[in-house]
Coordinates of N, CA and C in Angstrom, one line a residue:
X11 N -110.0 -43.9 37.3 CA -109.9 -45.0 36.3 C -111.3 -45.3 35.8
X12 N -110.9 -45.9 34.3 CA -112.5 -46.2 33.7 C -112.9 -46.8 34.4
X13 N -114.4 -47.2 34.6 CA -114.9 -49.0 34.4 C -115.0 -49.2 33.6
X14 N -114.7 -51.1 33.5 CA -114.8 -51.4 32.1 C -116.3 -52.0 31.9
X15 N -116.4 -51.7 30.6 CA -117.6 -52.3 29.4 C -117.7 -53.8 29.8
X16 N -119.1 -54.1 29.9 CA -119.2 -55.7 29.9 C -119.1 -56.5 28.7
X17 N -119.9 -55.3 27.9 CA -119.7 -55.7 26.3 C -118.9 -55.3 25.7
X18 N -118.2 -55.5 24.7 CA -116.9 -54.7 24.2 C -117.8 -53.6 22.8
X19 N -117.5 -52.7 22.6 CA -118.1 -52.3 21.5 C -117.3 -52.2 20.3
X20 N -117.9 -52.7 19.4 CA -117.3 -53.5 17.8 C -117.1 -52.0 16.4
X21 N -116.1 -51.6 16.3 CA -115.6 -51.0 15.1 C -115.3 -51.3 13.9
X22 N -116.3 -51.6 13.0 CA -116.2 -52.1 11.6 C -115.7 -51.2 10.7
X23 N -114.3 -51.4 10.2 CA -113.8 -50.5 9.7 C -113.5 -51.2 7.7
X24 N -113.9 -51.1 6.8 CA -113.8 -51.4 5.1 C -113.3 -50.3 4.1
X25 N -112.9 -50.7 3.1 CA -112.4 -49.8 2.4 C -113.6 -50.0 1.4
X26 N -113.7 -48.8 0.5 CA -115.1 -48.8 -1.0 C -114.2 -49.3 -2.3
X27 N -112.6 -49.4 -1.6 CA -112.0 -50.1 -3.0 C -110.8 -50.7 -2.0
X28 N -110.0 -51.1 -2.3 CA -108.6 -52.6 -1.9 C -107.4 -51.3 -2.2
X29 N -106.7 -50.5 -0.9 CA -105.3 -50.1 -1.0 C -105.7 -48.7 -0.6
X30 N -107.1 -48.4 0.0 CA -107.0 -47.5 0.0 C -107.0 -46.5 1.4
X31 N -106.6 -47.4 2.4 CA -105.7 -46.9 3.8 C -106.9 -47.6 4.8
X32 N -107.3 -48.6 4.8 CA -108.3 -49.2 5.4 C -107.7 -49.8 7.0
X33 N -106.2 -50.5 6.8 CA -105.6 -51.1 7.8 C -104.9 -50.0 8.8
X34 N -104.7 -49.0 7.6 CA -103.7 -48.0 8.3 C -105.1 -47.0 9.6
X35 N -105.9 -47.0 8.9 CA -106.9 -45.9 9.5 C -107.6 -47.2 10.9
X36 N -107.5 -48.3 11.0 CA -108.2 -49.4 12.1 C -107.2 -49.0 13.3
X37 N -105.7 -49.3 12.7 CA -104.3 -48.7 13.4 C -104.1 -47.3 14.0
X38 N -104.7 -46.2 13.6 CA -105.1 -45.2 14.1 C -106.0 -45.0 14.8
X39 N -107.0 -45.3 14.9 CA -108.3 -45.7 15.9 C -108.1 -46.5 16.7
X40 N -107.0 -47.4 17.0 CA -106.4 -48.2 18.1 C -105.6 -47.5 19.1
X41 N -105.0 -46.9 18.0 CA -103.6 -45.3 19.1 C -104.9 -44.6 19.5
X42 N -105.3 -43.8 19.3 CA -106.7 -42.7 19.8 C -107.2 -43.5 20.8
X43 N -107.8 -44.9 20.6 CA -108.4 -45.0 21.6 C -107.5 -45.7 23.1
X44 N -106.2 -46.1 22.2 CA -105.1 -46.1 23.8 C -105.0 -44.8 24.4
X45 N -105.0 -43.4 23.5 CA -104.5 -42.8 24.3 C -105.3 -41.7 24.8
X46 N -106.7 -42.4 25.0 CA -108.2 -42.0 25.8 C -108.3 -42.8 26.9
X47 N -107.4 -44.1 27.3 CA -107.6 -44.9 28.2 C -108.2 -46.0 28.3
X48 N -108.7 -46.5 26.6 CA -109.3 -47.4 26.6 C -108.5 -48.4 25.8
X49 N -109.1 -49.9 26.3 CA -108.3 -51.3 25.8 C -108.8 -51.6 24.6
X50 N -108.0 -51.7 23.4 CA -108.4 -51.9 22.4 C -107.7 -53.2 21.4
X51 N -108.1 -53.9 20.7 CA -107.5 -54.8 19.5 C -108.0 -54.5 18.6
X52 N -106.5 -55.0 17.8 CA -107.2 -55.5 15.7 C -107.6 -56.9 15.8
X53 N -108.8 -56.7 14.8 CA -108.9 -57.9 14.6 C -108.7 -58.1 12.9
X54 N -108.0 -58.9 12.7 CA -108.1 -58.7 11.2 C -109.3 -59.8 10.2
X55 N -110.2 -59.5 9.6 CA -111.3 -59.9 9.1 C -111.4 -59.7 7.3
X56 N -110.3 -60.0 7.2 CA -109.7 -60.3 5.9 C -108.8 -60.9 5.2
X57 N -108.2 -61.4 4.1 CA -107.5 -62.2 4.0 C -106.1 -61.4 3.7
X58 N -105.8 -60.5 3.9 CA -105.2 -60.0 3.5 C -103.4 -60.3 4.2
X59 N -103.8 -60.9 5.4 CA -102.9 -61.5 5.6 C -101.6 -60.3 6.4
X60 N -102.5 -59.3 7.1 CA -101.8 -58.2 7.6 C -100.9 -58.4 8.5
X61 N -101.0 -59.4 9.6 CA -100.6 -59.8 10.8 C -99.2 -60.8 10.7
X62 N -99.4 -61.5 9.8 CA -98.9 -62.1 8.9 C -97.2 -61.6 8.4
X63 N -98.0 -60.5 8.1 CA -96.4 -59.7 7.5 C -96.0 -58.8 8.3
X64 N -96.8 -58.5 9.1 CA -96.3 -57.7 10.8 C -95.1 -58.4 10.8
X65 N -95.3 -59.9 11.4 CA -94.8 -60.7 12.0 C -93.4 -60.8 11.0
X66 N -93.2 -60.8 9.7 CA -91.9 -61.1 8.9 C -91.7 -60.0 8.7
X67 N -91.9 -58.7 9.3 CA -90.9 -57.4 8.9 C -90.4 -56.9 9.9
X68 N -91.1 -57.2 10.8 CA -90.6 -56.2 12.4 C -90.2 -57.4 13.4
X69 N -89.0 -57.3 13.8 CA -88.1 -57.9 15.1 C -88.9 -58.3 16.7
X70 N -89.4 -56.8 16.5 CA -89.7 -56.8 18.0 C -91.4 -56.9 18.2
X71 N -91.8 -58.5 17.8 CA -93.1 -58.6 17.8 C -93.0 -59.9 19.2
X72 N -94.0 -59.9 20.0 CA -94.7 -60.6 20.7 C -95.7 -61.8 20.4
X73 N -96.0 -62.8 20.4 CA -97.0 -63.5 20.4 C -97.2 -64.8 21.7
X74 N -98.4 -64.8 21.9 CA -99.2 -65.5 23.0 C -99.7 -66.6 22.4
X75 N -99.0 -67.5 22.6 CA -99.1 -69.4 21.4 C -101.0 -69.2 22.4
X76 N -101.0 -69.3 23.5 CA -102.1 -69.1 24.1 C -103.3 -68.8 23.3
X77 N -103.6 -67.4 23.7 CA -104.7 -66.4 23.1 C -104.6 -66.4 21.6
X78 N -103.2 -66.8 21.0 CA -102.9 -66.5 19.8 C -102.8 -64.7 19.2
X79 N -102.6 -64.0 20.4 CA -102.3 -62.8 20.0 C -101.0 -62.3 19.8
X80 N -101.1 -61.2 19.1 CA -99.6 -60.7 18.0 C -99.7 -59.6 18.7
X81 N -98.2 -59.1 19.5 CA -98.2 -57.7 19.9 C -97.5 -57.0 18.9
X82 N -97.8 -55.8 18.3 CA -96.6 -54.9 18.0 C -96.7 -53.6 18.1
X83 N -95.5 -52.4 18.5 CA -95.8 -51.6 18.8 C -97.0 -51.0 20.0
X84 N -97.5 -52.0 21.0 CA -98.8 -51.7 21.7 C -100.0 -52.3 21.2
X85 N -99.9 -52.6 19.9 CA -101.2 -53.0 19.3 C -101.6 -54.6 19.3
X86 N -102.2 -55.0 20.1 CA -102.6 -56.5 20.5 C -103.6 -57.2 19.2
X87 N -102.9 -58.1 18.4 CA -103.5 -58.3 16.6 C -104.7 -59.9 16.9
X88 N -105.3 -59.8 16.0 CA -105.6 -61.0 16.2 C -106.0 -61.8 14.8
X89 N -105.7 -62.4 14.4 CA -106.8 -63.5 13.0 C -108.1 -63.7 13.0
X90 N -109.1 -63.7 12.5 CA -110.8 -63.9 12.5 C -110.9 -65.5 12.9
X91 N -110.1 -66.2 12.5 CA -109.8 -67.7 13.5 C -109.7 -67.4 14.6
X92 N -108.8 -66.8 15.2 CA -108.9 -67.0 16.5 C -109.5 -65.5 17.4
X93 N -110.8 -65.2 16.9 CA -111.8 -64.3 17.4 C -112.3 -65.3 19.3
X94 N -112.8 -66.1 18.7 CA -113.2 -66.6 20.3 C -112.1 -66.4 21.6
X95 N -110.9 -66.5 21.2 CA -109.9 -65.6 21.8 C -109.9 -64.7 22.9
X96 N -109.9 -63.8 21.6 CA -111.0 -62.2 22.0 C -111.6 -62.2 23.1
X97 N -112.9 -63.1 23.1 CA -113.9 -62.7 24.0 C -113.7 -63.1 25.3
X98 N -112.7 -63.9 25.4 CA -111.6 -64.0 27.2 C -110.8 -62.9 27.7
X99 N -111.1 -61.9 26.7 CA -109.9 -61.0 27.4 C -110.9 -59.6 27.6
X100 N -110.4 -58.9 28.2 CA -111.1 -57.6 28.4 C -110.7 -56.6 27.4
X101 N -111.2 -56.5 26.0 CA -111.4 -55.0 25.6 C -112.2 -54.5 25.3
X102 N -112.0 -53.0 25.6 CA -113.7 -52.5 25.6 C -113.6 -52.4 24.4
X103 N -112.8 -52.1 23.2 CA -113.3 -51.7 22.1 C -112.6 -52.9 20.7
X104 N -113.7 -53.3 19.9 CA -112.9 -54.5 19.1 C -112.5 -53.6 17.4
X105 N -111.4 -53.4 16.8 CA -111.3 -52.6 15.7 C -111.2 -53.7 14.8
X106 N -112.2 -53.5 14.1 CA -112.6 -54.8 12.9 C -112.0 -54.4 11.4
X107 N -111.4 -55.3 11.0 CA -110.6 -54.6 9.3 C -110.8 -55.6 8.6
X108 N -111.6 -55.4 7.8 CA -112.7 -56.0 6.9 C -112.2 -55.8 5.7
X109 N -111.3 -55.3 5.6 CA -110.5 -55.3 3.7 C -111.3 -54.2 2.8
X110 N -111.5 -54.8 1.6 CA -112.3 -53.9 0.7 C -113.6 -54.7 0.7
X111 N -115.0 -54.0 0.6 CA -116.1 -54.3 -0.1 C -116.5 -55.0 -1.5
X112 N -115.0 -54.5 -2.3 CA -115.3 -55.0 -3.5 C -114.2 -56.7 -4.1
X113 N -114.3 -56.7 -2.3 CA -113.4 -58.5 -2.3 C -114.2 -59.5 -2.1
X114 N -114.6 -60.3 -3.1 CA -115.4 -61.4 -3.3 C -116.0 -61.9 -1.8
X115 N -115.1 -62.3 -1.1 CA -114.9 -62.7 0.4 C -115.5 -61.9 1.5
X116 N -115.9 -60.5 1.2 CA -116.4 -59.4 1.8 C -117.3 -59.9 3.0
X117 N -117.2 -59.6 4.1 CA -118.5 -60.2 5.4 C -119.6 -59.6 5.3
X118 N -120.0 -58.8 4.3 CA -121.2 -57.8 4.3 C -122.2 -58.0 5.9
X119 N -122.7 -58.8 6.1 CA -123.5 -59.5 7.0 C -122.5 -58.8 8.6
X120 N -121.9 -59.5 8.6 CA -120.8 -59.5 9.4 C -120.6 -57.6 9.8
X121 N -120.0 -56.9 8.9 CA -119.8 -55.4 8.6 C -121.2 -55.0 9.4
X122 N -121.9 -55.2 8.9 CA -123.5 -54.4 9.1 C -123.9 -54.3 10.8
X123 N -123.1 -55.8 11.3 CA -123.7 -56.2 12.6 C -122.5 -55.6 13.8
X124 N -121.7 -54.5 13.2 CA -120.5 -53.7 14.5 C -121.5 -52.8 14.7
X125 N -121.4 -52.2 15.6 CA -121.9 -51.2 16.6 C -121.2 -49.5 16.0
X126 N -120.3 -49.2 15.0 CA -119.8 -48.5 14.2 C -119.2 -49.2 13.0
X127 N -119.4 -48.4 12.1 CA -119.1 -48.6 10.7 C -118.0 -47.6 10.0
X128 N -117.4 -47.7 9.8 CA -116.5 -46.7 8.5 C -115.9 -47.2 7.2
X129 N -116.2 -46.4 6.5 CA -115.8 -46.5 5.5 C -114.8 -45.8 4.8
X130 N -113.6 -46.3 4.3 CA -112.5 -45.2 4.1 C -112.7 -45.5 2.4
X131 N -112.2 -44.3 1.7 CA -112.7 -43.6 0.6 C -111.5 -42.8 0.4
X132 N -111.3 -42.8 -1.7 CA -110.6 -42.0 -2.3 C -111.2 -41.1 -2.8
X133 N -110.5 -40.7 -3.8 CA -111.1 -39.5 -4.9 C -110.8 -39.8 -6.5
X134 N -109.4 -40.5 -6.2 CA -109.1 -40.5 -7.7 C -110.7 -41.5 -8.5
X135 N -110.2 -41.2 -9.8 CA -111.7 -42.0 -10.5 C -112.1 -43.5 -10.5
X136 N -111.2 -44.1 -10.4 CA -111.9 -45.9 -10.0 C -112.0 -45.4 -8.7
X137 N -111.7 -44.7 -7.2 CA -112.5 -44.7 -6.5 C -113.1 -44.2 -5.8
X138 N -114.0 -42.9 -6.5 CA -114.5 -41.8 -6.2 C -115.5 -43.0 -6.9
X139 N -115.9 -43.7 -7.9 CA -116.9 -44.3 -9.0 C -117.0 -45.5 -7.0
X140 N -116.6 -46.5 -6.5 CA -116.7 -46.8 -5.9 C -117.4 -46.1 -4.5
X141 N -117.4 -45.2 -4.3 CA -117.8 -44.1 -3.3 C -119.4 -44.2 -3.3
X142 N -119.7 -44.0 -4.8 CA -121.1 -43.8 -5.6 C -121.9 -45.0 -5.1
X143 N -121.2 -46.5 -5.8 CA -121.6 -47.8 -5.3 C -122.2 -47.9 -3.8
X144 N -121.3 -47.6 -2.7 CA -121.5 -47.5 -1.4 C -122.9 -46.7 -0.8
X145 N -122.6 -45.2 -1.8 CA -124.2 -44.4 -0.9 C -125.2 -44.9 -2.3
X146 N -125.0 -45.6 -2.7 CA -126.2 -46.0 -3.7 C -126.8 -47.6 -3.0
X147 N -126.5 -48.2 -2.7 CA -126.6 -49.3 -1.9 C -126.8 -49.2 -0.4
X148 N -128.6 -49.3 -0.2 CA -129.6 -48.6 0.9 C -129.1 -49.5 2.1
X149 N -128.4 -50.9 2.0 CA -128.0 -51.7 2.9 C -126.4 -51.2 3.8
X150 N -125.6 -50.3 3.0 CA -124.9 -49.8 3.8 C -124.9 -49.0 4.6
X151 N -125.4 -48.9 5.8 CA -125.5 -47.7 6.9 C -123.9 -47.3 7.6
X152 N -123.8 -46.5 7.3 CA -122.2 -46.0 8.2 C -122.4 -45.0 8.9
X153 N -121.6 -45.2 9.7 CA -121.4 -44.2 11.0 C -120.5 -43.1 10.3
X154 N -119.6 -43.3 9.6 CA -119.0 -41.9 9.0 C -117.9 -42.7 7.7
X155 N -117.1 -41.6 7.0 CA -116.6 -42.3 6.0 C -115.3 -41.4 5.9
X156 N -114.4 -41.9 5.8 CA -112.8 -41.1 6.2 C -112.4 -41.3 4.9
X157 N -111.8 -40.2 4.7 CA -111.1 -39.9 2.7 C -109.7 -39.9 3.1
X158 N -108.7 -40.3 2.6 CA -107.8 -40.5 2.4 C -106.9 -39.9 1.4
X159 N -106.0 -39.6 1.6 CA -105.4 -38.5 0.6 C -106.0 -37.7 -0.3
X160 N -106.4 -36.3 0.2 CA -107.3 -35.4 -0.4 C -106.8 -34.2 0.0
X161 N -106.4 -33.7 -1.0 CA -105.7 -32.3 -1.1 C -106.4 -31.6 0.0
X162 N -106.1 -30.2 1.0 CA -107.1 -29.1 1.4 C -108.2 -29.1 0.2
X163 N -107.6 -28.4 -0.9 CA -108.4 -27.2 -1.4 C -109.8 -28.3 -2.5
X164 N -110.0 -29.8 -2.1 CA -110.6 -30.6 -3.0 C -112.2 -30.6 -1.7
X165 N -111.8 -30.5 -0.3 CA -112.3 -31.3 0.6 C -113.6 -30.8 0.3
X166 N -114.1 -29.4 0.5 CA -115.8 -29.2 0.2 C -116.0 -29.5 -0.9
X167 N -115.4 -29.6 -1.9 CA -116.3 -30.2 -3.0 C -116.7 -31.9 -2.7
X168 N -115.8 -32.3 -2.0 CA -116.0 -33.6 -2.0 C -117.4 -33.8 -0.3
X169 N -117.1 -33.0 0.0 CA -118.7 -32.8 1.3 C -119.9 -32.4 0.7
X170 N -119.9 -31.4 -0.4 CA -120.6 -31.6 -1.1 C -121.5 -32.1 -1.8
X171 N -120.2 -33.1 -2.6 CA -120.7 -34.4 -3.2 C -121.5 -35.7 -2.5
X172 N -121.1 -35.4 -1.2 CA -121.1 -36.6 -0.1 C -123.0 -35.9 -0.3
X173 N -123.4 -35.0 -0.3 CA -124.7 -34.8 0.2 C -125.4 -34.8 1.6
X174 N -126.5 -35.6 1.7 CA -126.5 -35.9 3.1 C -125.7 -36.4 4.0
X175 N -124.7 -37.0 3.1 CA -123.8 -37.9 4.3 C -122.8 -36.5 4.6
X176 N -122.9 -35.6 3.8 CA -121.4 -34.8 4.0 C -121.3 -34.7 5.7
X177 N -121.9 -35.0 6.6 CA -121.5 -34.5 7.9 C -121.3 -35.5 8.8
X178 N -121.2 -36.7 8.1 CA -120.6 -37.7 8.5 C -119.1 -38.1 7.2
X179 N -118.8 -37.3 7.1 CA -117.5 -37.1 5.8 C -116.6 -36.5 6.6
X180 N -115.2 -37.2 6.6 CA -114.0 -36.7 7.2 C -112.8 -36.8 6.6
X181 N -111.4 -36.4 6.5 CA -110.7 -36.5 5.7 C -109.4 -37.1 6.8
X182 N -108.6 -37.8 6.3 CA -107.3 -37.7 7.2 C -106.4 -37.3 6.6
X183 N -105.0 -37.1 7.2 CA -104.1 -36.2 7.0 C -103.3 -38.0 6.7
X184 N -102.1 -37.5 6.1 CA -101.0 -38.5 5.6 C -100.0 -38.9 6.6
X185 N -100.7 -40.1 6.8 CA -99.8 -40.7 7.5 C -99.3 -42.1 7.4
X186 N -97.8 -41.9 6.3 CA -96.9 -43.1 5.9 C -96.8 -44.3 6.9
X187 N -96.4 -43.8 8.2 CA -96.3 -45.3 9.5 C -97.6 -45.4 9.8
X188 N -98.4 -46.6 9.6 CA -99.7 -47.0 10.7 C -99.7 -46.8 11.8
X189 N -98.7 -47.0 12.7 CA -98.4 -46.8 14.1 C -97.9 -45.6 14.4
X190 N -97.6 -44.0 13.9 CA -97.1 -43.2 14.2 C -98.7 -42.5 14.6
X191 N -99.1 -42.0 15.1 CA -100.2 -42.0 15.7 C -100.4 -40.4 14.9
X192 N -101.5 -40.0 14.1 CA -101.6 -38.4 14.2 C -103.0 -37.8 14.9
X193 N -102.4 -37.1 15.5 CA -103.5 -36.2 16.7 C -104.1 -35.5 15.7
X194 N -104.2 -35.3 14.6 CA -104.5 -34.1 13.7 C -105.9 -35.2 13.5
X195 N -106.2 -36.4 14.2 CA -107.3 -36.9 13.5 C -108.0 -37.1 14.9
X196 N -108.0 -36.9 16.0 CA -108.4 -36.4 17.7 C -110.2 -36.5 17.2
X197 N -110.5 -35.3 16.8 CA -111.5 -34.8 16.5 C -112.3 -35.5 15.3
X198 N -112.1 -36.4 14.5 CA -112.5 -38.0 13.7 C -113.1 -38.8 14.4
X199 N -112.1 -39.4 15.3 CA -112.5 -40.2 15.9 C -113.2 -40.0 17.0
X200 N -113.3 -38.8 17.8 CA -113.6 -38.7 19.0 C -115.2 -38.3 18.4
X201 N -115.5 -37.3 16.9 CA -117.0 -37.2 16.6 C -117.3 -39.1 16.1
X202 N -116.9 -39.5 15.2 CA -117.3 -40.6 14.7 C -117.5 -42.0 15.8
X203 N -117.2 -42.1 17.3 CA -116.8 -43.1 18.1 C -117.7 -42.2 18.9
X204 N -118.3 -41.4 19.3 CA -119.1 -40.5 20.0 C -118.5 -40.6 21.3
X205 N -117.3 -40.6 21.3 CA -116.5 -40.2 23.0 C -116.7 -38.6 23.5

């Protein structure tokens, strides 16, 4: 059995534009890292109000009037209100979803100060143009940047494009349920989280 982390280590996860799998990809990184053996939550750090609609679409949710945490499916949720929460309970790893960058509200400050960064990324043209904004702006340092629906046969041109960052450039595979976990991204998270 692990030992646990004194300090929990913080996963800042943003989209370069609003819809473009930012919540689904934090929810993926939460399965991976349960099913490495490590304790993990959402925190949601947006207004988007994710937890929110958890709670009015699925039956079989949990909550702790307490801690104020939302269970569903395994996944232990929390509000950016009630973050101090958080820091009573043991998890080693905190999955931060920070919405899009290009939402007024954006925590930039906040984003910059997780211990990993990702950034999830399209192709189509409003947000491949968004992609540009992100490596052109010397204040965003990321740990890696995950593309989201991108054909096979597009991926090296778009590593290419990426330039120096291309080796911190990853793509995921399609996956409609947030919680249906795909192994096909094992090797993502396990380079980008340096497990």
């Amino acid at each position: 059995m692990r030992k646990f982390k004194k300090e929990s280590q913080t996963i800042a996860v943003a989209g370069c534009l609003g819809r473009i799998g930012t919540t689904t990809q934090a929810m993926q990184i939460i399965k991976y890292l349960s099913l490495m053996g490590y304790r993990s939550c959402y925190i949601e750090m947006n207004r988007h109000g994710y937890i929110d609609g958890v709670k009015e679409l699925y039956n079989n949710i949990k909550e702790d009037r307490k801690t104020k945490r939302v269970t569903f499916d395994g996944i232990d949720m929390f509000k950016q209100e009630n973050i101090a929460e958080v820091g009573k309970l043991e998890y080693e790893y905190l999955v931060k979803d920070y919405g899009s960058i290009a939402d007024p509200v954006f925590e930039k400050i906040s984003f910059l100060e997780q211990n990993f960064r990702i950034f999830c990324a399209g192709i189509k043209p409003g947000e491949i143009n968004s992609v540009y904004n992100v490596l052109l702006n010397q204040t965003y340092v990321a740990t890696g940047y995950i593309f989201n629906f991108v054909p096979n046969g597009d991926r090296e041109a778009i590593k290419e494009m990426m330039e120096e960052k291309g080796d911190l450039t990853f793509f995921a595979d399609y996956v409609p349920d947030a919680y249906s976990y795909s192994a096909t991204a094992n090797q993502i998270y396990r380079t980008l989280l340096k497990l």
